[in-house]
Coordinates of C-alpha atoms and ligand atoms in Angstrom, one line a residue:
M1 CA 71.3 -111.6 -119.6
S2 CA 73.6 -109.7 -117.7
S3 CA 73.5 -107.9 -115.0
V4 CA 72.4 -104.1 -116.0
T5 CA 74.2 -101.8 -113.3
K6 CA 73.6 -97.5 -113.9
A7 CA 77.3 -97.9 -113.2
D8 CA 78.1 -100.3 -115.9
P9 CA 76.9 -99.2 -119.2
V10 CA 78.9 -102.7 -121.4
A11 CA 76.8 -105.0 -119.5
E12 CA 73.6 -102.6 -119.5
V13 CA 74.2 -101.8 -123.5
R14 CA 75.1 -105.8 -124.4
A15 CA 71.4 -106.4 -121.9
W16 CA 69.7 -104.5 -124.0
L17 CA 71.7 -105.6 -127.8
D18 CA 70.5 -109.5 -126.2
G19 CA 66.5 -108.1 -126.7
N20 CA 67.2 -105.3 -129.5
W21 CA 69.9 -106.6 -132.2
D22 CA 68.4 -108.0 -135.8
P23 CA 70.1 -107.8 -138.3
D24 CA 66.8 -108.1 -140.6
L25 CA 66.3 -104.6 -139.7
T26 CA 67.1 -101.9 -142.1
V27 CA 69.7 -98.9 -141.1
A28 CA 66.7 -97.3 -140.2
E29 CA 64.7 -99.0 -138.6
W30 CA 67.7 -100.3 -136.2
W31 CA 69.1 -96.5 -135.4
E32 CA 66.0 -95.6 -134.9
L33 CA 65.6 -97.9 -132.1
L34 CA 69.1 -97.2 -130.9
G35 CA 69.4 -93.8 -131.2
L36 CA 66.0 -93.5 -129.0
A37 CA 67.8 -95.5 -126.6
G38 CA 70.1 -93.6 -126.2
W39 CA 73.0 -95.8 -126.9
A40 CA 74.2 -93.7 -130.4
A41 CA 75.1 -90.9 -128.9
P42 CA 75.3 -92.3 -125.0
T43 CA 77.7 -88.8 -124.1
L44 CA 74.2 -86.4 -125.1
P45 CA 72.7 -85.5 -121.4
E46 CA 69.4 -87.7 -120.8
D47 CA 66.9 -85.0 -121.7
A48 CA 68.3 -85.3 -125.3
Y49 CA 68.3 -88.6 -126.5
G50 CA 71.8 -90.0 -124.8
K51 CA 73.1 -91.4 -121.4
G52 CA 75.1 -88.7 -119.7
L53 CA 78.3 -91.2 -119.7
S54 CA 82.2 -89.9 -120.4
R55 CA 83.7 -89.8 -123.2
S56 CA 85.6 -92.8 -122.0
D57 CA 82.8 -95.0 -121.3
A58 CA 80.9 -93.7 -124.5
V59 CA 83.8 -95.7 -126.6
A60 CA 84.0 -98.9 -124.5
V61 CA 80.3 -98.8 -125.4
A62 CA 81.1 -98.0 -129.1
K63 CA 83.3 -101.3 -129.0
A64 CA 81.0 -103.9 -126.9
I65 CA 78.1 -102.6 -129.7
T66 CA 81.0 -103.6 -132.6
D67 CA 82.0 -107.4 -130.8
F68 CA 78.7 -107.7 -129.8
G69 CA 78.5 -108.2 -133.9
A70 CA 75.8 -105.3 -134.1
L71 CA 75.4 -102.5 -135.9
G72 CA 76.9 -99.2 -134.5
A73 CA 75.9 -95.6 -134.7
P74 CA 75.2 -93.1 -137.8
A75 CA 78.8 -92.4 -138.7
G76 CA 79.7 -88.6 -139.2
L77 CA 79.8 -84.9 -138.3
G78 CA 76.5 -84.7 -136.8
L79 CA 76.6 -87.0 -134.2
L80 CA 80.4 -86.3 -133.6
L81 CA 79.8 -82.0 -133.5
A82 CA 76.4 -80.8 -134.1
A83 CA 74.1 -83.3 -131.8
P84 CA 76.2 -82.0 -128.4
T85 CA 76.4 -78.4 -130.2
I86 CA 72.7 -78.2 -130.1
A87 CA 72.0 -80.5 -127.1
M88 CA 74.6 -77.6 -125.2
H89 CA 72.7 -74.5 -127.0
G90 CA 70.0 -75.0 -128.4
D91 CA 65.8 -74.7 -126.6
R92 CA 63.9 -78.0 -126.1
Q93 CA 62.1 -77.3 -129.5
Q94 CA 65.5 -77.6 -131.5
I95 CA 67.1 -80.5 -129.5
D96 CA 63.6 -82.3 -130.6
R97 CA 64.0 -81.1 -133.9
F98 CA 67.4 -81.8 -134.5
V99 CA 69.5 -84.2 -132.7
G100 CA 66.3 -86.5 -132.7
D101 CA 67.3 -87.0 -136.3
I102 CA 71.0 -87.2 -135.6
V103 CA 71.0 -89.8 -133.5
T104 CA 69.1 -91.8 -135.1
G105 CA 70.9 -90.9 -138.8
R106 CA 67.9 -89.9 -140.2
Q107 CA 69.7 -87.0 -141.4
A108 CA 73.6 -86.2 -142.2
W109 CA 75.4 -83.6 -141.7
C110 CA 78.1 -81.3 -142.1
Q111 CA 80.1 -78.6 -140.4
L112 CA 80.3 -74.8 -142.2
F113 CA 82.8 -73.2 -140.9
S114 CA 85.8 -72.9 -142.4
E115 CA 86.5 -69.9 -145.4
P116 CA 89.1 -69.4 -148.1
G117 CA 90.3 -66.6 -145.8
A118 CA 89.1 -67.7 -142.3
G119 CA 91.0 -71.7 -141.2
S120 CA 92.6 -71.4 -138.3
D121 CA 91.9 -68.1 -137.7
L122 CA 87.7 -69.1 -138.0
A123 CA 86.9 -66.1 -136.2
G124 CA 88.0 -63.7 -139.2
L125 CA 84.4 -65.5 -141.3
T126 CA 83.1 -63.2 -143.9
T127 CA 80.0 -64.9 -144.7
R128 CA 77.3 -63.2 -144.1
A129 CA 73.1 -63.4 -143.0
E130 CA 71.1 -61.1 -142.5
R131 CA 67.3 -60.9 -141.6
D132 CA 64.3 -60.5 -143.6
G133 CA 61.3 -61.1 -141.6
D134 CA 61.1 -65.2 -139.9
E135 CA 64.7 -65.8 -142.1
W136 CA 67.5 -65.2 -142.3
I137 CA 69.4 -64.7 -146.5
V138 CA 73.0 -66.0 -146.6
N139 CA 75.7 -65.4 -148.5
G140 CA 79.4 -66.4 -149.0
Q141 CA 81.3 -69.2 -149.2
K142 CA 83.3 -71.7 -147.1
V143 CA 86.0 -74.9 -148.1
W144 CA 87.0 -78.0 -146.8
T145 CA 83.5 -78.6 -146.4
S146 CA 83.8 -82.5 -145.7
L147 CA 81.3 -85.1 -146.7
G148 CA 79.4 -81.3 -147.6
H149 CA 77.5 -83.3 -151.1
A150 CA 76.0 -86.3 -148.2
A151 CA 74.7 -83.7 -145.9
D152 CA 71.4 -83.4 -145.7
M153 CA 72.2 -80.3 -142.8
G154 CA 74.7 -78.1 -142.9
M155 CA 77.1 -76.1 -139.2
L156 CA 76.8 -72.8 -140.5
L157 CA 79.0 -69.8 -138.5
A158 CA 77.8 -66.8 -140.2
R159 CA 77.9 -63.1 -139.9
T160 CA 74.9 -61.3 -138.1
A161 CA 76.5 -58.3 -136.6
P162 CA 79.6 -56.7 -139.1
D163 CA 79.7 -53.7 -136.4
A164 CA 80.4 -56.1 -133.7
P165 CA 83.8 -56.5 -132.7
K166 CA 85.0 -59.9 -134.6
H167 CA 84.0 -63.0 -131.7
Q168 CA 80.7 -60.8 -130.7
G169 CA 79.2 -60.5 -134.0
I170 CA 78.7 -64.7 -135.3
S171 CA 75.6 -66.5 -135.0
W172 CA 75.5 -70.4 -135.1
M173 CA 72.9 -72.1 -137.4
A174 CA 71.0 -74.9 -139.0
I175 CA 71.0 -74.7 -142.3
D176 CA 68.9 -76.7 -144.9
M177 CA 71.4 -78.5 -148.1
H178 CA 68.6 -79.2 -149.7
Q179 CA 67.9 -76.0 -151.4
P180 CA 68.5 -74.1 -154.1
G181 CA 70.8 -70.8 -152.5
V182 CA 73.5 -73.9 -151.8
E183 CA 76.0 -75.0 -154.9
I184 CA 78.4 -77.8 -153.6
R185 CA 81.6 -78.5 -156.0
P186 CA 83.4 -81.6 -154.5
L187 CA 87.4 -81.0 -154.0
I188 CA 89.8 -83.8 -155.6
E189 CA 92.3 -84.5 -152.8
M190 CA 95.2 -85.9 -153.6
T191 CA 94.3 -89.6 -152.8
G192 CA 92.2 -89.6 -156.0
H193 CA 89.2 -89.2 -153.4
A194 CA 86.4 -86.5 -152.8
M195 CA 86.0 -86.5 -149.9
F196 CA 85.6 -82.2 -149.5
N197 CA 84.2 -79.5 -150.9
E198 CA 83.2 -75.8 -151.8
V199 CA 80.2 -74.5 -150.9
F200 CA 79.0 -71.9 -152.2
L201 CA 75.6 -69.8 -150.4
T202 CA 73.9 -67.6 -152.4
D203 CA 70.1 -65.9 -151.2
A204 CA 70.0 -68.7 -149.3
R205 CA 67.5 -69.3 -146.8
V206 CA 67.9 -69.8 -142.7
P207 CA 64.6 -70.0 -140.6
H208 CA 65.2 -67.7 -137.7
D209 CA 64.0 -71.1 -135.0
A210 CA 67.2 -72.2 -136.9
V211 CA 69.6 -69.9 -135.2
I212 CA 71.5 -72.0 -132.1
G213 CA 71.3 -69.8 -129.6
D214 CA 71.3 -65.9 -129.5
V215 CA 71.5 -64.4 -132.6
N216 CA 75.3 -62.7 -132.7
S217 CA 75.8 -65.8 -129.3
G218 CA 77.9 -68.6 -132.2
W219 CA 81.4 -68.1 -131.4
A220 CA 80.3 -70.1 -127.8
A221 CA 78.4 -72.6 -129.8
A222 CA 80.9 -72.7 -132.3
N223 CA 83.8 -73.8 -129.1
T224 CA 81.7 -76.3 -128.2
T225 CA 81.3 -77.8 -131.6
L226 CA 85.2 -77.1 -131.8
Q227 CA 85.9 -78.9 -128.0
N228 CA 84.3 -82.0 -129.3
E229 CA 86.2 -81.9 -132.5
R230 CA 88.9 -82.1 -131.1
A231 CA 87.6 -84.3 -128.4
G232 CA 86.6 -86.9 -130.3
L233 CA 89.4 -86.7 -132.7
G234 CA 92.3 -88.2 -130.3
A235 CA 89.8 -90.8 -128.7
G236 CA 89.0 -92.9 -131.5
G237 CA 85.7 -93.2 -130.6
S238 CA 84.0 -95.5 -133.8
G239 CA 84.4 -98.7 -131.3
G240 CA 86.4 -100.2 -134.3
G241 CA 83.0 -100.7 -136.0
V242 CA 82.3 -99.8 -139.7
A243 CA 81.3 -96.1 -140.6
V244 CA 77.8 -95.9 -142.3
T245 CA 77.6 -92.9 -143.9
P246 CA 73.2 -91.8 -142.9
G247 CA 71.1 -89.1 -144.0
T248 CA 69.4 -88.9 -147.4
V249 CA 72.0 -88.5 -149.6
A250 CA 73.8 -91.5 -148.9
G251 CA 71.5 -94.1 -149.9
N252 CA 72.4 -96.5 -147.2
L253 CA 68.7 -96.4 -144.8
D254 CA 66.8 -98.4 -146.7
K255 CA 69.2 -101.3 -147.1
R256 CA 70.1 -104.8 -144.6
A257 CA 71.3 -103.8 -141.4
G258 CA 72.7 -107.5 -141.0
D259 CA 74.7 -106.7 -144.1
F260 CA 77.3 -104.1 -143.2
V261 CA 78.3 -105.8 -140.6
A262 CA 79.2 -108.9 -142.5
R263 CA 80.8 -106.3 -144.9
A264 CA 83.4 -104.9 -141.8
D265 CA 84.3 -108.4 -140.7
A266 CA 85.1 -110.5 -143.6
A267 CA 87.4 -106.6 -144.3
S268 CA 88.9 -107.3 -140.9
Q269 CA 89.6 -111.2 -142.2
R270 CA 91.2 -109.6 -145.0
A271 CA 93.1 -107.1 -143.6
R272 CA 94.9 -110.6 -140.9
P273 CA 96.5 -112.3 -144.2
G274 CA 97.9 -116.2 -143.1
N275 CA 100.7 -115.5 -141.5
R276 CA 99.0 -112.6 -138.8
P277 CA 101.3 -110.2 -138.1
R278 CA 102.0 -109.3 -135.0
G279 CA 102.4 -105.6 -133.5
N280 CA 101.1 -102.8 -135.8
F281 CA 100.4 -103.8 -139.3
L282 CA 103.6 -102.3 -140.7
T283 CA 105.4 -104.7 -139.0
G284 CA 103.6 -107.3 -140.2
F285 CA 105.2 -105.9 -143.7
A286 CA 108.3 -105.3 -143.0
T287 CA 108.5 -109.0 -141.9
A288 CA 106.7 -110.3 -145.0
N289 CA 109.0 -109.2 -147.0
G290 CA 112.2 -108.7 -145.3
S291 CA 112.7 -105.4 -144.6
I292 CA 113.1 -105.7 -140.9
S293 CA 116.0 -106.4 -140.8
D294 CA 116.9 -103.2 -141.3
P295 CA 117.9 -101.1 -138.3
T296 CA 116.2 -98.2 -139.0
I297 CA 113.3 -98.9 -140.2
R298 CA 112.9 -101.6 -137.0
Q299 CA 114.1 -98.4 -135.1
D300 CA 111.0 -96.4 -136.2
L301 CA 108.6 -99.0 -135.6
V302 CA 109.3 -99.4 -132.2
R303 CA 109.1 -95.3 -131.8
L304 CA 105.3 -95.9 -133.5
H305 CA 105.0 -98.3 -130.8
I306 CA 106.2 -95.9 -128.0
L307 CA 103.6 -93.4 -129.4
N308 CA 100.9 -95.6 -130.3
E309 CA 101.6 -96.9 -125.8
L310 CA 102.0 -93.0 -124.4
G311 CA 98.5 -92.3 -126.5
R312 CA 96.8 -95.0 -124.4
L313 CA 99.0 -94.0 -121.2
N314 CA 97.8 -90.2 -121.4
G315 CA 93.5 -91.8 -122.5
M316 CA 94.3 -93.5 -119.1
R317 CA 95.7 -91.0 -117.2
A318 CA 93.2 -88.1 -118.1
K319 CA 90.2 -91.1 -118.0
A320 CA 91.8 -91.3 -114.0
M321 CA 91.4 -87.7 -113.5
R322 CA 88.4 -87.3 -114.5
A323 CA 87.2 -90.2 -112.3
K324 CA 88.8 -87.6 -109.8
G325 CA 86.5 -84.6 -110.8
D326 CA 90.3 -83.1 -111.9
D327 CA 91.1 -82.7 -115.6
I328 CA 95.0 -82.3 -116.8
A329 CA 95.6 -78.8 -118.4
G330 CA 95.2 -79.2 -122.7
M331 CA 95.2 -83.3 -122.7
G332 CA 92.6 -82.8 -125.4
N333 CA 95.3 -80.5 -127.7
I334 CA 98.5 -82.6 -126.3
S335 CA 96.0 -85.8 -127.7
K336 CA 95.5 -84.3 -131.3
L337 CA 99.6 -83.2 -131.5
M338 CA 100.5 -87.3 -131.2
M339 CA 97.6 -87.9 -133.9
S340 CA 100.1 -86.1 -136.1
D341 CA 103.2 -87.1 -135.1
V342 CA 101.5 -91.0 -135.1
V343 CA 100.6 -90.3 -139.1
R344 CA 103.4 -88.3 -139.8
L345 CA 106.0 -91.4 -138.9
S346 CA 103.5 -94.5 -140.2
R347 CA 103.8 -92.5 -143.7
D348 CA 107.6 -92.6 -143.3
V349 CA 108.3 -95.4 -142.5
G350 CA 105.3 -96.8 -144.1
L351 CA 107.0 -96.1 -147.2
R352 CA 110.0 -97.5 -146.8
I353 CA 109.0 -100.4 -145.5
L354 CA 106.8 -100.6 -149.4
G355 CA 110.2 -99.2 -151.5
A356 CA 109.7 -98.4 -154.6
S357 CA 106.8 -100.0 -154.7
G358 CA 105.4 -96.7 -152.7
T359 CA 105.6 -95.2 -155.5
L360 CA 102.4 -96.4 -157.4
H361 CA 99.1 -96.1 -156.2
A362 CA 95.4 -96.6 -157.1
Y363 CA 93.4 -93.7 -158.0
T364 CA 90.2 -95.6 -159.4
T365 CA 88.6 -98.8 -158.5
E366 CA 90.1 -100.1 -161.7
Q367 CA 93.2 -99.0 -161.0
R368 CA 93.5 -100.6 -157.9
A369 CA 92.4 -104.0 -159.2
A370 CA 95.7 -103.3 -161.5
L371 CA 97.6 -103.0 -158.3
D372 CA 96.3 -104.9 -157.0
A373 CA 96.7 -108.2 -159.2
A374 CA 100.4 -106.9 -160.0
T375 CA 101.9 -106.4 -156.5
G376 CA 100.0 -109.0 -155.4
N377 CA 99.8 -107.4 -151.8
P378 CA 96.4 -106.0 -151.4
M379 CA 97.6 -103.8 -148.3
L380 CA 99.7 -101.7 -150.5
A381 CA 97.2 -99.7 -151.5
M382 CA 96.4 -99.7 -147.5
V383 CA 100.0 -98.1 -147.2
T384 CA 100.2 -95.4 -149.8
G385 CA 96.7 -94.0 -149.6
Q386 CA 97.2 -93.4 -145.4
A387 CA 100.2 -92.2 -146.4
L388 CA 98.8 -89.1 -148.7
Y389 CA 96.3 -88.7 -146.6
A390 CA 99.1 -88.3 -143.6
Q391 CA 99.3 -84.7 -144.4
A392 CA 95.6 -83.8 -143.4
P393 CA 95.2 -84.9 -139.1
P394 CA 97.6 -82.3 -138.5
I395 CA 96.3 -79.5 -140.2
Y396 CA 92.1 -81.0 -139.3
G397 CA 91.0 -80.1 -136.2
G398 CA 93.1 -76.9 -136.2
T399 CA 96.6 -77.3 -136.9
D400 CA 100.2 -78.0 -135.6
Q401 CA 101.0 -74.8 -134.6
I402 CA 97.7 -73.6 -133.2
Q403 CA 97.9 -76.5 -130.7
K404 CA 100.6 -75.6 -129.5
N405 CA 99.6 -72.0 -129.0
I406 CA 96.2 -72.9 -127.0
L407 CA 99.1 -75.0 -125.0
G408 CA 101.0 -72.1 -125.4
E409 CA 98.5 -69.8 -124.0
R410 CA 95.6 -71.3 -121.6
A411 CA 97.8 -74.7 -120.1
L412 CA 101.3 -72.8 -119.8
G413 CA 100.3 -69.3 -118.3
L414 CA 102.0 -67.5 -121.8
P415 CA 100.9 -63.8 -122.7
R416 CA 98.3 -64.5 -125.5
E417 CA 99.8 -63.5 -129.3
P418 CA 99.4 -59.8 -130.3
G419 CA 96.7 -58.7 -132.1
P420 CA 94.2 -56.1 -132.6
D421 CA 91.3 -57.7 -132.9
R422 CA 89.3 -58.2 -129.3
N423 CA 87.3 -55.1 -129.4
T424 CA 87.5 -53.2 -132.6
P425 CA 84.7 -53.6 -135.8
F426 CA 85.3 -55.8 -137.1
S427 CA 84.2 -54.1 -140.2
E428 CA 86.7 -51.9 -139.4
L429 CA 89.6 -54.4 -139.2
P430 CA 92.2 -55.1 -142.2
K431 CA 91.2 -57.4 -144.3
N432 CA 92.4 -61.7 -142.2
S433 CA 93.3 -59.8 -139.0
Ligands
LIG1 C1 91.0 -83.6 -144.3 C2 90.2 -82.4 -143.5 C3 89.2 -82.1 -143.8 C4 88.2 -80.4 -143.2 N1 86.9 -80.9 -142.8 C5 86.7 -79.5 -142.0 C6 85.3 -79.1 -142.3 O1 84.8 -80.5 -142.9 N2 84.1 -77.8 -142.2 C7 85.0 -77.1 -141.5 O2 84.7 -75.8 -142.0 N3 86.6 -77.2 -142.2 C8 87.2 -78.4 -142.4 N4 88.8 -78.2 -142.5 C9 89.4 -76.9 -142.7 C10 90.0 -76.9 -141.5 O3 89.8 -76.6 -139.9 C11 91.2 -75.8 -141.9 O4 92.1 -76.4 -143.1 C12 92.5 -75.5 -140.4 O5 91.2 -75.0 -139.6 C13 93.7 -74.5 -141.1 O6 92.9 -73.3 -141.7 P1 93.0 -73.5 -143.4 O7 93.5 -74.9 -144.8 O8 92.9 -71.9 -144.0 O9 95.1 -72.7 -143.0 P2 95.3 -71.4 -142.5 O10 94.7 -71.1 -141.0 O11 95.4 -69.7 -143.8 O12 97.1 -71.5 -141.9 C14 97.6 -72.2 -143.4 C15 99.2 -72.1 -142.0 O13 100.0 -70.8 -141.0 C16 99.7 -71.7 -139.6 N5 98.9 -70.3 -138.5 C17 97.3 -70.0 -139.1 N6 97.9 -69.2 -137.8 C18 99.0 -69.3 -137.2 C19 99.1 -69.0 -135.6 N7 97.9 -67.8 -135.7 N8 100.1 -69.0 -135.3 C20 100.9 -69.7 -135.7 N9 101.0 -70.6 -137.1 C21 99.9 -70.4 -137.1 C22 98.8 -73.0 -140.4 O14 99.6 -73.9 -138.4 C23 98.9 -73.3 -140.9 O15 100.4 -74.2 -141.5 C24 89.0 -79.3 -143.0 C25 90.7 -79.7 -143.5 C26 91.2 -80.9 -143.8 C27 92.9 -80.7 -144.2

């Protein structure tokens, strides 16, 4: 067994895996062990099912779990967003009730923040919650709710004091998605998938003790959620393992944990065709189909490599600063903007490498099989899928323009954007202002 020190979380998790990983456990049994030991969400505090690790150490731990050949933590927004928000703003009873079920994968969560009229201007949300005894009654509409159809619980932002200024009348609530007042309608994306949904709330109910933080103080909790979203998007924290959806709806809990790991191994073998490409897989493609001789494609592949390297080095700089107890202002926003650049450039150069065949995209499993057979290239659908999805990262978690606004105001100290909203009651503001 490896020696274990508090300062070496990777050695610690390896030693723990030696004694605990068993591929014959069900996913539920395995996540119960992993979550209660603090390894599912090690950035959480030790008294909230975590280990109090830094984000970079947590990424190293996730990678160590994958490298060991064990199934990693439950995927999704519960672990990424709800757990750290509840750990910071919830009380002891709420932490035990909600965070315990998240780290053990028993429940899946979705994020009910955005509305048709409130995305970038999130504090302009109009979904209402009105107090009725020990409960809140919720009415309104949410949109872009990723994996809402697979969620047991939702992170709900609702307006609880319409006459207070915009940011001061919002509450953060944990809402049960399995109730008659919650209607979930899928939205089909241009990729062909239906990852997100519209959610209609009609007299839906939330117990008062599921309000996280104080009533009308939800903006502070929402900011914790959003900070974790941006940090998570920049960090790429899954450790490279297979993402398994938790909760009661996805149907994974009773399956054998080891089967998911075997599937991930097979997928990574498929991603390495006989002539294993050097560099990223687009370079391999370009080499295989001869387009690597096009100087403009070569230049873009080098640009892509430089962007990826800059992202890696920025991550190391941020880690070194944090180790000294310091920070780099706006680094999370910069990382998110760089990710947007990477996906856009990957889309453009990927489609140029594919040439005319890049116009072929499979929307269903049957179409995918037919396309794979016709082109003899099972990776083509991956490039077109990524190209179609490339519009999403510059939007979700705060658009590129919003990241630049934040950098301008918080990192460069530029004046705030003009607006009437700071002290005016929300009910008196013109719509969408
Ligand atoms: C793949 C994906 C998954 C998502 N998942 C979720 C989810 O699970 N839960 C959830 O709640 N939301 C989710 N969202 C929604 C996402 O947070 C919003 O789309 C995003 O905040 C932008 O809001 P909007 O779409 O209303 O655009 P708008 O806010 O209407 O923006 C439209 C355009 O105007 C620009 N703009 C707006 N305000 C300013 C300004 N002040 N200065 C400069 N430019 C500005 C924007 O940059 C954008 O280009 C998801 C989105 C995507 C794409």
